[in-house]
Amino acid sequence: MRLVLALFVCLCAPALAAATAAARPDLAIDAVRAGLRADGTTRVVLDLSAPAPAFAARAEGARVLLDLPPFVWREGAPRLAGTLRAVRPGNRPGGARVTMDTAAPVAVAAAFALPPQGTKPHRLVLDLAPAQAHKKGQDQAHGGSLPIRPARVIRVC
């Protein structure tokens, strides 16, 4: 019986280890911070452990949804400022989501990825504008959401 158990463990342990490693996300959100800019927009920066291969950001009233591949949430307490009131992680089919609650309806004015620079890690940056102010300069059909796309990395030499 011990021989059968030992054989079972030896044969199944590598498969279990591989399945566990495959289920572990490669992406982690290490910090979230926000700041109010001079133009009235709120800039939200998420520090990442690795580049985000793809992301989608969209505003739904007083909430912003950021869809990402599966990630580990390492952030303790986000630094909130401007219109940002709360940030929380969640799951969605095929990935994960960061939900940001705002004090008033907003539009996603810009969303982009930045590579590591000096001591700064990979980052995702979202600029949130008051919904009415953003729509004045946008096509009404746009609605303040940005489609899923591969993360564009801006290289700074």
XYZ file of C-alpha atoms in Angstrom:
157
model
C 0.000 0.000 0.000
C 2.835 2.385 0.842
C 4.457 1.606 -2.472
C 1.252 2.473 -4.352
C 0.898 5.720 -2.409
C 4.540 6.663 -3.021
C 4.171 5.880 -6.726
C 0.982 7.952 -6.921
C 2.665 10.939 -5.225
C 5.718 10.701 -7.473
C 3.622 10.581 -10.631
C 1.028 13.224 -9.692
C 3.183 15.786 -7.863
C 4.778 17.252 -11.030
C 1.359 17.562 -12.704
C -0.127 19.289 -9.645
C 2.846 21.654 -9.414
C 2.515 22.536 -13.110
C -1.228 23.167 -12.782
C -0.670 25.380 -9.737
C 2.042 27.376 -11.522
C -0.172 27.811 -14.596
C -3.035 29.138 -12.443
C -0.809 31.715 -10.753
C -1.070 35.131 -12.449
C 2.114 36.729 -13.728
C 0.750 40.225 -13.115
C 0.487 41.933 -9.726
C -0.847 45.363 -8.809
C 1.569 46.662 -6.199
C 0.224 50.178 -5.611
C -2.559 52.530 -6.672
C -2.349 56.280 -6.300
C -4.314 59.240 -7.612
C -3.748 62.957 -7.899
C -5.701 66.000 -9.014
C -4.093 67.745 -11.982
C -4.163 71.480 -12.780
C -6.609 70.920 -15.669
C -9.190 69.372 -13.304
C -8.602 65.764 -14.352
C -7.743 63.036 -11.882
C -4.718 60.913 -12.795
C -4.772 57.347 -11.470
C -1.522 55.349 -11.589
C -1.329 51.610 -10.974
C 2.137 50.173 -10.289
C 2.486 46.740 -11.907
C 4.957 43.902 -11.435
C 5.079 43.265 -15.204
C 3.724 44.916 -18.341
C -0.017 44.432 -18.873
C -0.373 42.540 -22.176
C -3.810 44.092 -22.799
C -6.296 46.235 -20.916
C -9.601 48.011 -21.412
C -10.859 51.044 -19.495
C -14.378 52.404 -19.584
C -16.464 54.790 -17.547
C -19.985 53.940 -16.429
C -21.353 57.010 -14.685
C -19.545 57.453 -11.371
C -17.535 54.266 -11.840
C -14.521 53.305 -13.960
C -13.912 49.674 -14.923
C -10.399 48.550 -15.822
C -10.316 45.048 -17.320
C -7.005 43.197 -17.136
C -5.655 39.662 -17.362
C -5.738 37.794 -14.014
C -3.619 39.557 -11.395
C -2.570 39.430 -7.766
C -3.755 42.395 -5.662
C -0.857 43.459 -3.408
C -2.135 46.994 -2.834
C -3.071 47.675 0.781
C -4.705 51.092 0.936
C -4.837 53.145 -2.282
C -3.904 56.826 -2.064
C -7.109 58.553 -3.129
C -7.370 62.109 -4.431
C -9.353 64.180 -6.892
C -12.638 62.542 -7.811
C -11.478 59.011 -6.870
C -13.323 57.659 -3.795
C -12.625 53.889 -3.715
C -10.644 51.234 -5.590
C -11.264 47.497 -5.371
C -10.236 44.336 -7.249
C -12.661 41.803 -8.671
C -13.056 38.955 -11.123
C -14.695 38.810 -14.532
C -15.003 35.979 -17.053
C -11.577 35.391 -18.579
C -9.703 37.856 -16.407
C -9.868 40.330 -13.581
C -11.149 43.857 -13.041
C -10.270 46.927 -11.008
C -13.350 48.984 -10.136
C -12.861 52.639 -9.242
C -15.706 54.587 -7.650
C -15.743 58.339 -8.244
C -17.519 61.245 -6.603
C -19.266 62.242 -9.850
C -19.680 60.841 -13.367
C -16.392 60.781 -15.263
C -15.021 59.865 -18.686
C -11.725 58.142 -19.399
C -9.813 60.914 -21.165
C -6.630 58.841 -21.600
C -5.326 55.371 -20.722
C -1.781 54.240 -21.440
C 1.050 52.015 -20.212
C 4.526 53.162 -19.215
C 7.659 51.005 -18.990
C 9.931 50.983 -15.942
C 11.974 54.140 -15.613
C 14.688 54.440 -12.968
C 13.175 53.098 -9.745
C 9.602 53.315 -11.081
C 7.989 49.998 -12.095
C 5.679 49.228 -15.024
C 2.623 51.476 -14.762
C -0.878 51.881 -16.130
C -2.082 55.471 -16.193
C -5.707 56.616 -16.442
C -6.782 60.240 -16.753
C -10.363 60.772 -15.570
C -12.183 63.928 -16.651
C -15.565 65.218 -15.483
C -18.090 63.605 -17.855
C -19.566 66.886 -19.164
C -16.191 68.572 -19.702
C -14.850 65.569 -21.606
C -17.866 65.237 -23.919
C -17.495 68.820 -25.167
C -14.263 67.877 -26.915
C -15.305 64.340 -27.918
C -17.573 62.737 -30.460
C -20.862 62.019 -28.650
C -20.772 58.401 -29.843
C -17.467 57.828 -28.039
C -19.023 57.762 -24.573
C -15.749 57.995 -22.674
C -14.665 54.368 -22.968
C -11.526 53.048 -24.565
C -11.594 49.643 -26.325
C -9.526 46.587 -25.445
C -6.135 46.859 -27.029
C -2.625 45.598 -26.528
C -0.806 47.749 -24.018
C 1.302 50.313 -25.815
C 4.618 50.881 -24.103
C 6.220 54.265 -24.472
C 9.979 53.859 -24.386
C 11.989 56.624 -22.807
C 15.723 56.542 -23.535
